[in-house]
C-alpha positions as a printed NumPy array, in Angstrom:
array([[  0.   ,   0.   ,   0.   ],
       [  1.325,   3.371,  -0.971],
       [ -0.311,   6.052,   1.281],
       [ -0.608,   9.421,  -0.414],
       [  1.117,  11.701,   2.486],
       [  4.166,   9.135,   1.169],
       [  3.406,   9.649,  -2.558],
       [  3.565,  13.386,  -2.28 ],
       [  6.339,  13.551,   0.196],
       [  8.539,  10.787,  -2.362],
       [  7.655,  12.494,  -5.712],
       [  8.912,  15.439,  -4.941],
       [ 12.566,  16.506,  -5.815],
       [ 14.752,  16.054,  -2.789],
       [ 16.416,  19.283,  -2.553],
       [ 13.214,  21.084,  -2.165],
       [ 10.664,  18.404,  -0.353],
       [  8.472,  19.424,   1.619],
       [  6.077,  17.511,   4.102],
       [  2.535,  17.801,   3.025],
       [ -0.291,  18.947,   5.082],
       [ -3.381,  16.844,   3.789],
       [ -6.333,  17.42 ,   5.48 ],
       [ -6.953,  14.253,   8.11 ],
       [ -9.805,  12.891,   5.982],
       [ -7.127,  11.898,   3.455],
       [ -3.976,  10.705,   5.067],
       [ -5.418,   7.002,   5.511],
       [ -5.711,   7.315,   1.284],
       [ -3.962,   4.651,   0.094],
       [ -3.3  ,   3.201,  -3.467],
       [ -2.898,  -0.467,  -3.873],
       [  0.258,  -0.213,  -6.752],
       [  1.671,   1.593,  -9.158],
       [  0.902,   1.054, -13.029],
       [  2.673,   2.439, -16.112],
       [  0.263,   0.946, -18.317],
       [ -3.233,   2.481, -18.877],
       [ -4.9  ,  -0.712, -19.88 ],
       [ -3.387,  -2.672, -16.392],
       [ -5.138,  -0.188, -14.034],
       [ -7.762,  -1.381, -11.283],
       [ -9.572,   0.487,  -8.664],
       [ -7.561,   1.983,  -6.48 ],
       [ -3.993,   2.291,  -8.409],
       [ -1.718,   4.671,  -8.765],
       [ -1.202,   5.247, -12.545],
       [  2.02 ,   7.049, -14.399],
       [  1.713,   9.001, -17.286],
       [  4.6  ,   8.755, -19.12 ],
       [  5.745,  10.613, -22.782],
       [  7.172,   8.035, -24.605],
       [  8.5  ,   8.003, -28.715],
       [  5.337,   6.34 , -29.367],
       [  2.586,   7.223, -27.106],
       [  1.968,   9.954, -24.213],
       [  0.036,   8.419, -21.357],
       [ -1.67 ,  11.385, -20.533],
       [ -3.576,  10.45 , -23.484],
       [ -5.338,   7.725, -21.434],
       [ -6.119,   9.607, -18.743],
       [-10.64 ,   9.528, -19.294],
       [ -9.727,   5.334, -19.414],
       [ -7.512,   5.789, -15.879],
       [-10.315,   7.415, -14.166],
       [-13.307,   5.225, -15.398],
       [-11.412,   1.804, -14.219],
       [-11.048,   3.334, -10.855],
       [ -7.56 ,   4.777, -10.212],
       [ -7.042,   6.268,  -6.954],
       [ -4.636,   8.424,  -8.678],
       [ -2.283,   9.449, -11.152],
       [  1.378,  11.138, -11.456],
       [  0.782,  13.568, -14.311],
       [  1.993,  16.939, -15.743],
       [ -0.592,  20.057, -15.316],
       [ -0.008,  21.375, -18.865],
       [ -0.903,  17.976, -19.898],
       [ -4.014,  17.763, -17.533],
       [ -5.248,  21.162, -18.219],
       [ -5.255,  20.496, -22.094],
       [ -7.716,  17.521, -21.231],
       [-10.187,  18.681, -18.674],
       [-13.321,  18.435, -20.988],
       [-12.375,  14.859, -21.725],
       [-11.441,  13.725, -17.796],
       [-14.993,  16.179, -16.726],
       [-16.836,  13.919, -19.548],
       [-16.328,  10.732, -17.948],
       [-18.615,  11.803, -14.612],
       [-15.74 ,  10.871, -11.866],
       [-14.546,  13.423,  -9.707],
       [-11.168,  14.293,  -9.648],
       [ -8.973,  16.935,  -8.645],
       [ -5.128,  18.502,  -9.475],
       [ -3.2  ,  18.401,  -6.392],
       [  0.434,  19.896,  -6.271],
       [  2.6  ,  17.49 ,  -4.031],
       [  4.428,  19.703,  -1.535],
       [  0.467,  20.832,   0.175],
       [ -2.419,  19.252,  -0.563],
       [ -4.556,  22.366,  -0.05 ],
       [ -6.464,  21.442,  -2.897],
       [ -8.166,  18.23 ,  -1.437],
       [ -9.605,  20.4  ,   1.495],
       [-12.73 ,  20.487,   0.17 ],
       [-12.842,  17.07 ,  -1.747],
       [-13.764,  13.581,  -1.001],
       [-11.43 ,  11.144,  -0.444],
       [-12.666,   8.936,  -3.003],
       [-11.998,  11.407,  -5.275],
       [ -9.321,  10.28 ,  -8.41 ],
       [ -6.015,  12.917,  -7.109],
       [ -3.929,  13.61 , -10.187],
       [ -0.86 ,  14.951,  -8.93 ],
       [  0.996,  17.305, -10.649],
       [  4.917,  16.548, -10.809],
       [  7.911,  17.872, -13.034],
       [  8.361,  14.666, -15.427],
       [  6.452,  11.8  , -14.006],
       [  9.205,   8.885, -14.522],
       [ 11.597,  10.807, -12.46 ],
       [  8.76 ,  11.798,  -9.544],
       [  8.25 ,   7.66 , -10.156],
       [ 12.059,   6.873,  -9.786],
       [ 12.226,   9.752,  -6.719],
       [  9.058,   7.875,  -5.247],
       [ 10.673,   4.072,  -5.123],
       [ 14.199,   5.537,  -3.976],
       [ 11.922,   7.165,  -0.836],
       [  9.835,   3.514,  -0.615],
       [ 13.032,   1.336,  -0.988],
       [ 14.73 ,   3.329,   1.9  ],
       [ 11.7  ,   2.428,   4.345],
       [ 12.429,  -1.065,   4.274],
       [ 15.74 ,  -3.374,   4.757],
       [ 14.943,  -6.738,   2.653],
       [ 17.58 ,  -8.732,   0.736],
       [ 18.083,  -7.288,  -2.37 ],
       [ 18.925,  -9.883,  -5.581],
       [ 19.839,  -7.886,  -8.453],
       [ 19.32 , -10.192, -11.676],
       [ 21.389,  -9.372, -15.586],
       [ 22.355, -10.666, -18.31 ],
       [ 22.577, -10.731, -22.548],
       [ 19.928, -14.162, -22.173],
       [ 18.358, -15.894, -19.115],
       [ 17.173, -13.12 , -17.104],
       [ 13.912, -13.696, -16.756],
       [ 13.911, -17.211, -16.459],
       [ 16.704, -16.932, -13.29 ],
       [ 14.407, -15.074, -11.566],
       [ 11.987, -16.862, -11.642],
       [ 14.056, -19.549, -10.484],
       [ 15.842, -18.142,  -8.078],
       [ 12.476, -16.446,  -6.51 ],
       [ 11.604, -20.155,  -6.294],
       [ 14.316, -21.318,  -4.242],
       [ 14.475, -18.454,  -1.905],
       [ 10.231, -18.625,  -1.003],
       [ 10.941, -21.884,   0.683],
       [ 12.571, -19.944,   3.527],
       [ 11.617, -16.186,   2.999],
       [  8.776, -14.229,   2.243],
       [ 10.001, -13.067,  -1.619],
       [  9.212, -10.304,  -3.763],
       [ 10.048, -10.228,  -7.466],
       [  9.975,  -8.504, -10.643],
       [  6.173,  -9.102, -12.562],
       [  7.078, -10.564, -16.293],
       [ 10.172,  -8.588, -17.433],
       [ 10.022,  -5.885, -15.24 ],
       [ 13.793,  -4.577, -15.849],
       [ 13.515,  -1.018, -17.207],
       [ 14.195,   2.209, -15.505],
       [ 10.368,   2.661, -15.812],
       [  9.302,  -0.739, -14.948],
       [ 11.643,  -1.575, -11.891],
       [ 10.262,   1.409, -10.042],
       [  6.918,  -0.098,  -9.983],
       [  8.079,  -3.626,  -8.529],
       [ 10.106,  -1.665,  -5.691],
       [  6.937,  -0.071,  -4.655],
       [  5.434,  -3.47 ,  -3.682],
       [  7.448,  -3.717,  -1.232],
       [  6.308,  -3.735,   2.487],
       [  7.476,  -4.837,   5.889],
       [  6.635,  -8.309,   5.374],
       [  9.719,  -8.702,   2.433],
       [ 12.432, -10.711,   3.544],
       [ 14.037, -10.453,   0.088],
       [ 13.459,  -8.786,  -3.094],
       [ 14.331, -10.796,  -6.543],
       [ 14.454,  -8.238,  -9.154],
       [ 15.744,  -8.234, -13.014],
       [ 17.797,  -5.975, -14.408],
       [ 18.206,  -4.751, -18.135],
       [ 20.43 ,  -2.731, -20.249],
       [ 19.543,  -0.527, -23.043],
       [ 22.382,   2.045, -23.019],
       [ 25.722,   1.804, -20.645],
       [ 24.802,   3.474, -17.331],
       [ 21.575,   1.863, -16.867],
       [ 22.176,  -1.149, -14.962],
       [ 23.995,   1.281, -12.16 ],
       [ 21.129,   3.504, -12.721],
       [ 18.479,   0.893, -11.445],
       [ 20.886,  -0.229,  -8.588],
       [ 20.734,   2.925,  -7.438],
       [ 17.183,   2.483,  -7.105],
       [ 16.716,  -1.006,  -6.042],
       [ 20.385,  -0.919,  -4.235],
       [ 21.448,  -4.877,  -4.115],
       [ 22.649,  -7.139,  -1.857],
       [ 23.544,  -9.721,  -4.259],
       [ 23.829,  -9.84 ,  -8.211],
       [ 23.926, -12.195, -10.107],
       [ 25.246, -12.363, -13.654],
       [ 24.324, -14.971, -16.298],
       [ 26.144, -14.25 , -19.452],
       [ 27.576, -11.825, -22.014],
       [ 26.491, -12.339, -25.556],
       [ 25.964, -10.559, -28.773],
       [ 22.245,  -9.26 , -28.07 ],
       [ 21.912,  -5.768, -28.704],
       [ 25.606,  -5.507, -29.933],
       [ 23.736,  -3.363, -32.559],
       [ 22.84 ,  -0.759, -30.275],
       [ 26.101,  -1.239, -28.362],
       [ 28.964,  -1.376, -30.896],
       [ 31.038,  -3.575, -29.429],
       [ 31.348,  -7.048, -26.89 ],
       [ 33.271,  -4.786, -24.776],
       [ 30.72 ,  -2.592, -24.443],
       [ 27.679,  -4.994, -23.524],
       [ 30.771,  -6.61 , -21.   ],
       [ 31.097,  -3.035, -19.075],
       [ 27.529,  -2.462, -19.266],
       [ 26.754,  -5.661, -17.141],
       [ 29.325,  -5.034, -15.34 ],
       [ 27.773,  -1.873, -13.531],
       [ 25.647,  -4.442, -11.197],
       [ 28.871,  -6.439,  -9.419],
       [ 30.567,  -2.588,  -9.812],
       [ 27.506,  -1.787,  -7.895],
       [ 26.775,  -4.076,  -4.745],
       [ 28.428,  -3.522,  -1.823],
       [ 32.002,  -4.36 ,   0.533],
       [ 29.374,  -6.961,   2.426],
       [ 27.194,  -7.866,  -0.77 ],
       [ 28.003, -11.235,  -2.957],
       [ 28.439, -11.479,  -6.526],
       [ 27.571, -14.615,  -8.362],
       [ 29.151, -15.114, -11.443],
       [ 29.153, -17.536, -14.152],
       [ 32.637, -18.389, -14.239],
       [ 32.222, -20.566, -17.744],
       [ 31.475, -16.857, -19.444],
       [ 35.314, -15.366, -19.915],
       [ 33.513, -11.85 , -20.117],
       [ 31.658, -12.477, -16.792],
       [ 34.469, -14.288, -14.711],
       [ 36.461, -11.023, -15.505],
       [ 34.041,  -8.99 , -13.024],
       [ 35.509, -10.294, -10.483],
       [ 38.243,  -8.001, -10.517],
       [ 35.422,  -5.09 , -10.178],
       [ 33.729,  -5.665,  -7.258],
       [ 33.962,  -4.934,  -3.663],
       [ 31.692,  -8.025,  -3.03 ],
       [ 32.436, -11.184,  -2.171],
       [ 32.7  , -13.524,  -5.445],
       [ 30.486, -16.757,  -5.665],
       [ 31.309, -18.475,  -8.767],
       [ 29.252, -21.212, -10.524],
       [ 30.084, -23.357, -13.754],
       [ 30.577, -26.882, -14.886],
       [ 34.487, -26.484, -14.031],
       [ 35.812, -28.213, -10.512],
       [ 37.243, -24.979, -10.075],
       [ 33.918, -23.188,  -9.53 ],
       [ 32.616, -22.638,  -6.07 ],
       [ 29.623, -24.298,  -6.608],
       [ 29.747, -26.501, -10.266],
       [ 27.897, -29.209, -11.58 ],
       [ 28.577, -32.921, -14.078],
       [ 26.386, -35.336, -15.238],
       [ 23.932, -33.242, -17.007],
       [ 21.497, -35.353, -18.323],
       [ 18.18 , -33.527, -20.723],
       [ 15.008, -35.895, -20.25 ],
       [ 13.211, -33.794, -23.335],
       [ 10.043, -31.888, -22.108],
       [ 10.636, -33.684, -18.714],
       [ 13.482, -31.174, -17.632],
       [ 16.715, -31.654, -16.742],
       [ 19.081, -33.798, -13.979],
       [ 22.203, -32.527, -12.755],
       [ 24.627, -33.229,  -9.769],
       [ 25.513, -30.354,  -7.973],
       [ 28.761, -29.907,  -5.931],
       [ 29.105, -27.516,  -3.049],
       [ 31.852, -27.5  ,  -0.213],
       [ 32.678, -31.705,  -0.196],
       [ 29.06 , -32.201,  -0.562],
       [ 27.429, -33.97 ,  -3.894],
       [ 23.72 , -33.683,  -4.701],
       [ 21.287, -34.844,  -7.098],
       [ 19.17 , -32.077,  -8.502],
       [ 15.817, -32.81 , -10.941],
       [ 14.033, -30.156, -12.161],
       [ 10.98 , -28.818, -14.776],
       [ 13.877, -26.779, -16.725],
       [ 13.802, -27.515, -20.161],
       [ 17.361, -27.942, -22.07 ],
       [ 20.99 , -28.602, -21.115],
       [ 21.229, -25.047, -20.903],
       [ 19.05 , -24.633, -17.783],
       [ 21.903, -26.034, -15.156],
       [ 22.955, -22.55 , -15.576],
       [ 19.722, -20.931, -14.3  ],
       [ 19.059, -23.692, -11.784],
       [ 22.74 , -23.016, -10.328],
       [ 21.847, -19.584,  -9.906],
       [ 19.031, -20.362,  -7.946],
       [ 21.296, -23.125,  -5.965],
       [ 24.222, -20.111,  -5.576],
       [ 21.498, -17.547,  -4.268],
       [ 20.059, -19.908,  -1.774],
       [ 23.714, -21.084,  -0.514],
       [ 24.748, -17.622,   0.449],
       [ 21.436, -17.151,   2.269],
       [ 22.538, -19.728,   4.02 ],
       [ 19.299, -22.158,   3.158],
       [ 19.402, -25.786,   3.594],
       [ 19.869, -28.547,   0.364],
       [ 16.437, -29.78 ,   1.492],
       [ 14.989, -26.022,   1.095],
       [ 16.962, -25.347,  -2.19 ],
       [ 15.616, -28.829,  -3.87 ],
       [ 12.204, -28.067,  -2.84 ],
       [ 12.187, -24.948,  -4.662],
       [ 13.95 , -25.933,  -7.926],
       [ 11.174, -29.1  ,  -7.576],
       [  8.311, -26.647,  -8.408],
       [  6.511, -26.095, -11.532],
       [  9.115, -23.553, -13.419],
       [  7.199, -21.39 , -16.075],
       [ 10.004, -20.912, -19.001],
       [ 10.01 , -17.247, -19.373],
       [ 10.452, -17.468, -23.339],
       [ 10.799, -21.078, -24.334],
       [  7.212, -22.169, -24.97 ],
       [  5.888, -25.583, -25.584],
       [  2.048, -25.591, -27.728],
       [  0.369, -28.901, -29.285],
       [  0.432, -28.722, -33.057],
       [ -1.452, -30.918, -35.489],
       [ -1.217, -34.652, -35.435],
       [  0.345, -35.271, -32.222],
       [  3.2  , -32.726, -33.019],
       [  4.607, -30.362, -30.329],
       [  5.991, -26.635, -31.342],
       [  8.649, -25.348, -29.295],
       [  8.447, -21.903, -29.244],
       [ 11.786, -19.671, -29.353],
       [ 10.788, -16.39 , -31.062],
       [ 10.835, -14.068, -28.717],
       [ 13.173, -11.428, -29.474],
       [ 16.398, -14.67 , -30.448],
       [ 19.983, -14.084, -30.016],
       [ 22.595, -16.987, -30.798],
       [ 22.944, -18.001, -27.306],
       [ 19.185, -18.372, -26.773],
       [ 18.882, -19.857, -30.431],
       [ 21.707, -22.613, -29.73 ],
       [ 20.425, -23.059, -26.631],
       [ 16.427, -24.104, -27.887],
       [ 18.024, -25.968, -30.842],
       [ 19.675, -28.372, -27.995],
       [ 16.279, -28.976, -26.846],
       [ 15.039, -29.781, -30.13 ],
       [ 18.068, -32.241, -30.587],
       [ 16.796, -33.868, -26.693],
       [ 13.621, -34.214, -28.389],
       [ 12.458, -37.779, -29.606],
       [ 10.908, -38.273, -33.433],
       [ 11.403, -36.291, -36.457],
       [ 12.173, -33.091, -35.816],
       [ 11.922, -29.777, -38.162],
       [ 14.119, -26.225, -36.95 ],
       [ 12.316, -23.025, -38.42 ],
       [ 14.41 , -20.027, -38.176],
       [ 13.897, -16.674, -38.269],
       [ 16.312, -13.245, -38.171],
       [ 18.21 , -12.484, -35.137],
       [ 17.955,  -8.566, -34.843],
       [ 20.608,  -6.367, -33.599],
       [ 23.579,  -8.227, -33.801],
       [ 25.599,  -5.756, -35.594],
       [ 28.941,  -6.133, -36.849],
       [ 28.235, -10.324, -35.126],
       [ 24.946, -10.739, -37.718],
       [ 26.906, -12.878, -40.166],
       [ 28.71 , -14.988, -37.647],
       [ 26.159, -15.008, -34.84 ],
       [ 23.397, -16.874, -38.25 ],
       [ 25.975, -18.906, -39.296],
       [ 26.522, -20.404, -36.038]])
């Protein structure tokens, strides 16, 4: 729950905030979460307008207001241009400025409060840096060119046996998105599992700023985006900003078969956990064994200890992600018993897909925005797979200067 003495107080810039004086019918107001997309709003949310290259949220506003919104982080220009549109739709609502609240004085509090900010994705990121502060969970930070998703889920898995965990919704990674998960959390958050994505260098240390890790945990460096990038190099010191990131008493899990990622272990002040299928790994696993559509076995090596790990994972590929679950739970110090219970569950894969086709076929579905790794990687599973078997490929985009050799591989 996000109170709204908290969501004016956090929006507002911190050099010049001011505690707001709403009048005592309104300071039990509370929205239930915040929303960046008009069409995900439900009663009582708190929804963001943002101006992006394609669309302006503010735009949406009349749809915001009918499905119930509590409230709304908006510009005044922006909501002054649309009054006759937000009047038409018969709910009351209001523009509040954030550092008084005079202007709910004479309003109900189940009026819709659109509060007027500067740029509403920086009174959103200002708002989760206040929200994060307020709370002291165990913070996983989550990146990586492929497998992000899909980790934490995983690794969200494995830690619920023992804690109460938040984590990101879908891919919730952006500097846009993130901001929304952080505001979920509450005092009952033991730990916080949350992705992290790249779009430009800077952003990855951008969001742990926000979300401010305990742990991170890297999966891989690969071509994706190398478009956008320019170079490996690049995408390398781009991930790079989460171990750069966590702190002297934080832990950095690394994947220690990636050259690019066991390099960041020369920058970070965290301890390094390192997982891999080498004996020289921390915590590294042999026998791999794909059973198809069944998932995977594995046996997993930790301090003199051996242990036999089945899981839902599809592909040969998915030791990775289940180690990363494994590596998270050993340095919360969880039990084997714990850590198998949670890689035991039902794992959703986060962009493999398996649909029924005709005739008793089975599609396995890769599309989803492919890069080699991810490509080689479903093509394995194909190979586990019993019966004739047909690959249909598509492009992989922005691969730049890699396009030619990333296809041909």
């Amino acid at each position: 729950m996000l109170y709204l003495d908290e969501i004016f107080l956090g929006v507002q810039s911190v050099a010049s905030r001011q505690q707001p004086q709403l009048p005592a019918a309104w300071r039990k107001v509370a929205a239930s979460e915040a929303i960046i997309d008009s069409r995900e709003v439900v009663p009582d949310a708190l929804f963001v307008a943002l101006t992006g290259e394609q669309t302006d949220g503010h735009n949406f506003l009349a749809e915001v207001l009918r499905r119930g919104a509590r409230g709304a982080l908006v510009t005044r220009e922006a909501v002054e241009q649309r009054r006759a549109a937000l009047d038409a739709t018969g709910r009351p609502w209001v523009l509040a400025h954030p550092a008084n609240g005079q202007e709910l004085a004479e309003q109900s509090p189940d009026t819709c409060v659109m509060i007027a900010v500067d740029d509403p994705l920086m009174a959103l990121q200002r708002l989760a840096v206040h929200h994060r502060r307020t709370f002291t969970p165990t913070v996983v930070g989550i990146t990586g060119s492929v497998g992000k998703t899909s980790t934490k889920e995983v690794t969200a898995a494995v830690l619920s046996r023992r804690f109460r965990t938040l984590k990101s919704k879908r891919s919730y990674n952006s500097e846009a998105s993130l901001p929304t998960v952080l505001l979920q959390l509450d005092a009952t958050h033991e730990v916080a599992v949350l992705e992290m994505g790249m779009w430009a260098p800077g952003e990855i240390r951008f969001l742990c700023n926000l979300a401010r890790p305990n742990i991170g945990i890297v999966t891989n460096v690969g071509p994706s985006h190398l478009e956008r990038m320019g170079s490996m190099e690049a995408i390398e010191m781009a991930k790079s900003e989460l171990p750069e990131s966590l702190p002297p008493d934080g832990v950095a899990i690394l994947n220690l078969d990636d050259e690019r990622v066991a390099r960041m272990r020369n920058r970070t002040a965290a301890r390094v956990f390192g997982y891999g299928l080498s004996p020289s790994a921390e915590l590294w696993a042999d026998q791999v064994v794909s059973r198809g559509f069944a998932g995977i076995s594995f046996r997993a090596h930790y301090n003199g200890v051996s242990v036999e790990i089945s899981t839902s994972l599809i592909g040969r590929h998915s030791v990775y992600t289940a180690m990363c679950g494994i590596a998270a739970g050993l340095v919360l110090e969880m039990s084997w018993d714990e850590i198998i219970a949670g890689l035991q569950e039902s794992m959703p894969q986060s962009r493999l897909a398996t649909l029924p086709g005709i005739n008793g076929s089975t599609i396995i579905d890769d599309s989803y925005n492919a890069a080699p790794l991810s490509t080689l990687a479903a093509l394995h599973v194909l190979a586990d797979s019993s019966g004739r078997r047909i690959a249909v490929l598509g492009d992989m985009l922005e691969l730049g200067s890699a396009e030619e050799e990333g296809h041909r591989q």
